[in-house]
Amino acid sequence: NKSIKNQDQIELSVSNDFKLLQGSTKEKPKHQAVFGWKTILTNPQNLENTLKSYSAISMAKFSGTRSNENISGFTKTLIYDIDNEKGQDFKISDAMNILKRRDIQGFIYPSASHLKDGKTEKFRMIIPTTQAVRDQETYKDYIELVTNNLGLNEVVDTIKGTKSQMYYAPKKDAPLYIIPGATFNNSEFIRKAELLKQSRIEQAIENQTLENIDQIKQGIDATKRLELQHEPEDNEQFLTRVS
């Protein structure tokens, strides 16, 4: 805690409603936090206690139950799940080094299945940011841009693309690794994501315009064919064709 120089508050979406879902079995329990979501602010020094006071965290804010439809906004936080399920060997120390090299403040805690097989590290990364994503339609572009910039695209779970995704909070006995640094400035990635959205809108308008032009051309061609079918034929007495 003495090494934490950055005092910016950390914004989190949290819930304590951790329940077994219908269809759960003893062999395969399904826990979810559906209700009771709220947004809190905490200091870096208090983050460990704060995380262990709740059962689940999310990047998204919810107005009601947790679902994509009930997202009311996003927190100024990145949360990544790293399971090494595809044979990767990305360790907590690797994640810490990435943040240290960039002087980015971050927090890492082992997940429930960490080292369950004796070798595979599984953990979560929390990276506070300077801004929150403002538009749900830019979320996927934003998360891809920022994840790629951090060099994590090949190791984080693809679930990152799910806006309403929740992550289990750390176990009571799980340590919280603290990486001192500055709050990650994500403003440029938000701007680029918004530009990508605008570009898609403009492309859709252009495509629609071209489609309309094609439809008009098809209509003209059809009219011409109809007119030609009913034109009178010339005979030896006089010219009857009319243009």
Coordinates of C-alpha atoms in Angstrom, one line a residue:
N1 CA 0.0 0.0 0.0
K2 CA 2.9 2.4 0.6
S3 CA 3.9 2.0 -3.0
I4 CA 0.5 3.3 -4.3
K5 CA 1.2 6.9 -5.3
N6 CA -1.8 7.3 -7.6
Q7 CA -4.8 8.2 -5.5
D8 CA -7.5 8.3 -8.3
Q9 CA -10.7 6.7 -7.1
I10 CA -11.6 3.4 -8.8
E11 CA -15.1 3.0 -10.2
L12 CA -16.7 -0.5 -10.1
S13 CA -20.1 -2.1 -10.7
V14 CA -20.7 -4.6 -8.0
S15 CA -23.3 -7.1 -6.7
N16 CA -23.7 -9.3 -3.6
D17 CA -26.6 -11.3 -5.0
F18 CA -24.7 -14.5 -5.7
K19 CA -27.1 -17.4 -6.2
L20 CA -27.3 -20.8 -7.8
L21 CA -29.3 -20.7 -11.0
Q22 CA -32.0 -23.2 -12.0
G23 CA -30.5 -26.2 -13.7
S24 CA -27.5 -26.3 -11.4
T25 CA -26.2 -29.6 -10.1
K26 CA -23.8 -30.7 -7.4
E27 CA -21.3 -31.7 -10.1
K28 CA -21.8 -28.5 -12.1
P29 CA -23.1 -25.6 -10.1
K30 CA -24.1 -22.4 -11.9
H31 CA -23.6 -19.3 -9.9
Q32 CA -24.8 -15.9 -11.2
A33 CA -25.2 -12.4 -9.8
V34 CA -28.4 -11.2 -11.4
F35 CA -29.9 -8.7 -9.0
G36 CA -28.6 -6.0 -6.6
W37 CA -26.1 -4.3 -8.9
K38 CA -24.8 -0.8 -8.0
T39 CA -21.8 1.4 -8.8
I40 CA -19.3 2.3 -6.2
L41 CA -16.1 4.3 -5.9
T42 CA -13.2 3.1 -3.8
N43 CA -9.6 4.1 -3.1
P44 CA -6.7 2.0 -4.4
Q45 CA -5.7 1.2 -0.8
N46 CA -9.2 -0.1 0.0
L47 CA -9.7 -2.0 -3.2
E48 CA -8.8 -5.4 -1.8
N49 CA -11.3 -5.1 1.1
T50 CA -13.9 -3.7 -1.3
L51 CA -13.6 -6.6 -3.8
K52 CA -13.9 -9.2 -1.0
S53 CA -17.0 -7.5 0.3
Y54 CA -18.9 -8.4 -2.9
S55 CA -19.5 -11.5 -4.9
A56 CA -19.2 -10.2 -8.5
I57 CA -18.0 -7.2 -10.4
S58 CA -18.6 -5.9 -13.9
M59 CA -17.6 -3.2 -16.3
A60 CA -21.2 -2.4 -17.1
K61 CA -23.7 -0.5 -14.9
F62 CA -27.2 -1.9 -14.8
S63 CA -30.7 -0.5 -14.2
G64 CA -32.4 -3.6 -12.9
T65 CA -31.3 -7.2 -13.5
R66 CA -28.0 -7.9 -15.2
S67 CA -28.5 -8.1 -19.0
N68 CA -27.4 -6.4 -22.1
E69 CA -30.8 -4.7 -22.3
N70 CA -30.5 -3.2 -18.9
I71 CA -27.1 -1.6 -19.3
S72 CA -27.2 2.0 -18.3
G73 CA -23.6 2.8 -18.9
F74 CA -20.0 1.6 -18.2
T75 CA -17.5 2.2 -15.4
K76 CA -14.1 3.8 -15.8
T77 CA -12.5 0.4 -15.5
L78 CA -11.2 -2.5 -17.6
I79 CA -11.7 -6.0 -16.3
Y80 CA -10.0 -9.0 -18.0
D81 CA -10.3 -12.7 -17.5
I82 CA -7.2 -14.8 -18.3
D83 CA -7.7 -18.6 -18.2
N84 CA -5.0 -19.9 -20.5
E85 CA -7.6 -22.4 -21.8
K86 CA -6.1 -22.6 -25.3
G87 CA -2.7 -23.8 -24.1
Q88 CA -1.2 -20.4 -23.4
D89 CA 1.2 -19.9 -20.6
F90 CA 0.5 -16.3 -19.7
K91 CA 1.4 -15.8 -16.0
I92 CA 0.5 -13.2 -13.4
S93 CA 4.1 -12.0 -13.6
D94 CA 3.7 -11.4 -17.4
A95 CA 0.6 -9.3 -16.8
M96 CA 2.4 -7.3 -14.1
N97 CA 5.4 -6.7 -16.4
I98 CA 3.2 -5.3 -19.1
L99 CA 1.7 -2.8 -16.8
K100 CA 5.0 -1.9 -15.2
R101 CA 6.6 -1.2 -18.5
R102 CA 3.8 1.2 -19.4
D103 CA 3.6 2.7 -15.9
I104 CA -0.1 1.8 -15.7
Q105 CA -1.8 1.2 -12.4
G106 CA -3.4 -2.2 -12.2
F107 CA -4.7 -4.9 -9.8
I108 CA -4.5 -8.7 -10.3
Y109 CA -6.1 -11.5 -8.3
P110 CA -6.2 -15.3 -8.9
S111 CA -9.5 -16.8 -9.8
A112 CA -11.1 -19.8 -8.2
S113 CA -9.5 -22.3 -10.6
H114 CA -6.0 -20.8 -10.4
L115 CA -3.3 -23.6 -10.3
K116 CA -6.1 -26.2 -10.0
D117 CA -4.1 -28.6 -12.2
G118 CA -0.9 -27.6 -10.5
K119 CA 0.5 -25.5 -13.3
T120 CA -2.1 -23.3 -15.2
E121 CA -2.5 -19.8 -13.9
K122 CA -5.9 -18.3 -14.0
F123 CA -6.6 -14.7 -12.9
R124 CA -8.4 -11.4 -13.4
M125 CA -6.9 -8.0 -14.2
I126 CA -8.5 -4.7 -13.1
I127 CA -7.2 -1.6 -14.8
P128 CA -8.7 1.8 -13.8
T129 CA -9.1 4.2 -16.8
T130 CA -9.5 7.9 -17.1
Q131 CA -12.8 7.8 -19.0
A132 CA -15.9 5.5 -19.4
V133 CA -17.2 4.3 -22.7
R134 CA -20.2 6.6 -23.6
D135 CA -22.0 4.6 -26.2
Q136 CA -22.9 0.9 -26.1
E137 CA -22.5 0.7 -29.9
T138 CA -18.8 1.5 -29.6
Y139 CA -18.1 -1.0 -26.8
K140 CA -16.8 -3.9 -29.0
D141 CA -14.6 -1.7 -31.1
Y142 CA -13.2 0.0 -28.0
I143 CA -12.5 -3.2 -26.1
E144 CA -10.7 -4.6 -29.2
L145 CA -8.6 -1.5 -29.7
V146 CA -7.5 -1.1 -26.1
T147 CA -6.9 -4.8 -25.6
N148 CA -4.7 -4.9 -28.7
N149 CA -2.8 -1.9 -27.5
L150 CA -2.0 -3.5 -24.2
G151 CA -0.8 -6.7 -26.0
L152 CA -3.4 -8.9 -24.4
N153 CA -5.6 -9.9 -27.4
E154 CA -4.1 -13.4 -27.6
V155 CA -4.4 -14.2 -23.9
V156 CA -7.7 -12.7 -22.5
D157 CA -10.9 -14.6 -22.7
T158 CA -13.1 -13.6 -25.7
I159 CA -15.9 -13.1 -23.2
K160 CA -14.5 -9.5 -23.0
G161 CA -16.8 -8.7 -26.0
T162 CA -19.9 -9.4 -23.9
K163 CA -21.0 -6.0 -22.5
S164 CA -22.9 -7.4 -19.5
Q165 CA -20.3 -9.9 -18.5
M166 CA -19.7 -10.3 -14.7
Y167 CA -16.6 -11.7 -13.0
Y168 CA -16.4 -13.4 -9.7
A169 CA -14.7 -11.3 -7.0
P170 CA -11.6 -12.8 -5.3
K171 CA -11.8 -15.5 -2.7
K172 CA -11.2 -14.5 0.9
D173 CA -7.8 -16.1 0.9
A174 CA -6.7 -14.8 -2.6
P175 CA -4.0 -12.2 -2.6
L176 CA -4.4 -8.9 -4.6
Y177 CA -1.3 -8.0 -6.6
I178 CA -0.9 -4.2 -6.8
I179 CA 1.0 -2.7 -9.7
P180 CA 1.7 1.0 -9.0
G181 CA 1.4 3.5 -11.9
A182 CA -0.8 6.1 -13.5
T183 CA -4.4 5.7 -14.4
F184 CA -4.6 4.3 -17.9
N185 CA -5.5 7.1 -20.4
N186 CA -8.1 5.4 -22.7
S187 CA -9.5 8.6 -24.3
E188 CA -7.8 8.0 -27.7
F189 CA -9.3 4.5 -27.9
I190 CA -12.8 5.8 -27.1
R191 CA -12.3 8.5 -29.8
K192 CA -11.2 5.9 -32.4
A193 CA -14.1 3.6 -31.5
E194 CA -16.5 6.5 -32.1
L195 CA -14.9 7.2 -35.4
L196 CA -15.3 3.6 -36.5
K197 CA -19.0 3.8 -35.6
Q198 CA -19.4 7.0 -37.6
S199 CA -17.6 5.4 -40.5
R200 CA -20.0 2.4 -40.5
I201 CA -23.0 4.8 -40.5
E202 CA -21.6 6.7 -43.4
Q203 CA -20.8 3.5 -45.3
A204 CA -24.4 2.2 -44.7
I205 CA -25.8 5.5 -46.0
E206 CA -23.6 5.2 -49.1
N207 CA -24.6 1.5 -49.7
Q208 CA -28.2 2.5 -49.3
T209 CA -27.8 5.3 -51.8
L210 CA -26.2 3.0 -54.4
E211 CA -28.9 0.4 -53.8
N212 CA -31.5 3.1 -54.4
I213 CA -29.8 4.1 -57.7
D214 CA -29.7 0.5 -58.8
Q215 CA -33.4 0.2 -58.1
I216 CA -34.2 3.4 -60.1
K217 CA -32.1 2.1 -63.0
Q218 CA -33.9 -1.2 -62.9
G219 CA -37.3 0.6 -63.0
I220 CA -36.2 2.7 -66.0
D221 CA -35.1 -0.4 -67.9
A222 CA -38.3 -2.2 -67.1
T223 CA -40.3 0.8 -68.4
K224 CA -38.3 0.9 -71.6
R225 CA -38.9 -2.7 -72.2
L226 CA -42.6 -2.3 -71.7
E227 CA -42.8 0.7 -74.1
L228 CA -40.8 -1.2 -76.8
Q229 CA -43.3 -4.1 -76.6
H230 CA -46.2 -1.8 -77.5
E231 CA -44.6 0.3 -80.3
P232 CA -46.4 0.1 -83.7
E233 CA -44.5 -1.3 -86.6
D234 CA -43.5 0.7 -89.7
N235 CA -45.4 -0.1 -93.0
E236 CA -45.0 0.9 -96.7
Q237 CA -47.4 3.8 -96.5
F238 CA -46.0 6.0 -93.7
L239 CA -43.7 6.0 -90.7
T240 CA -45.7 5.2 -87.6
R241 CA -42.9 4.7 -85.1
V242 CA -42.7 7.5 -82.5
S243 CA -39.7 8.0 -80.3

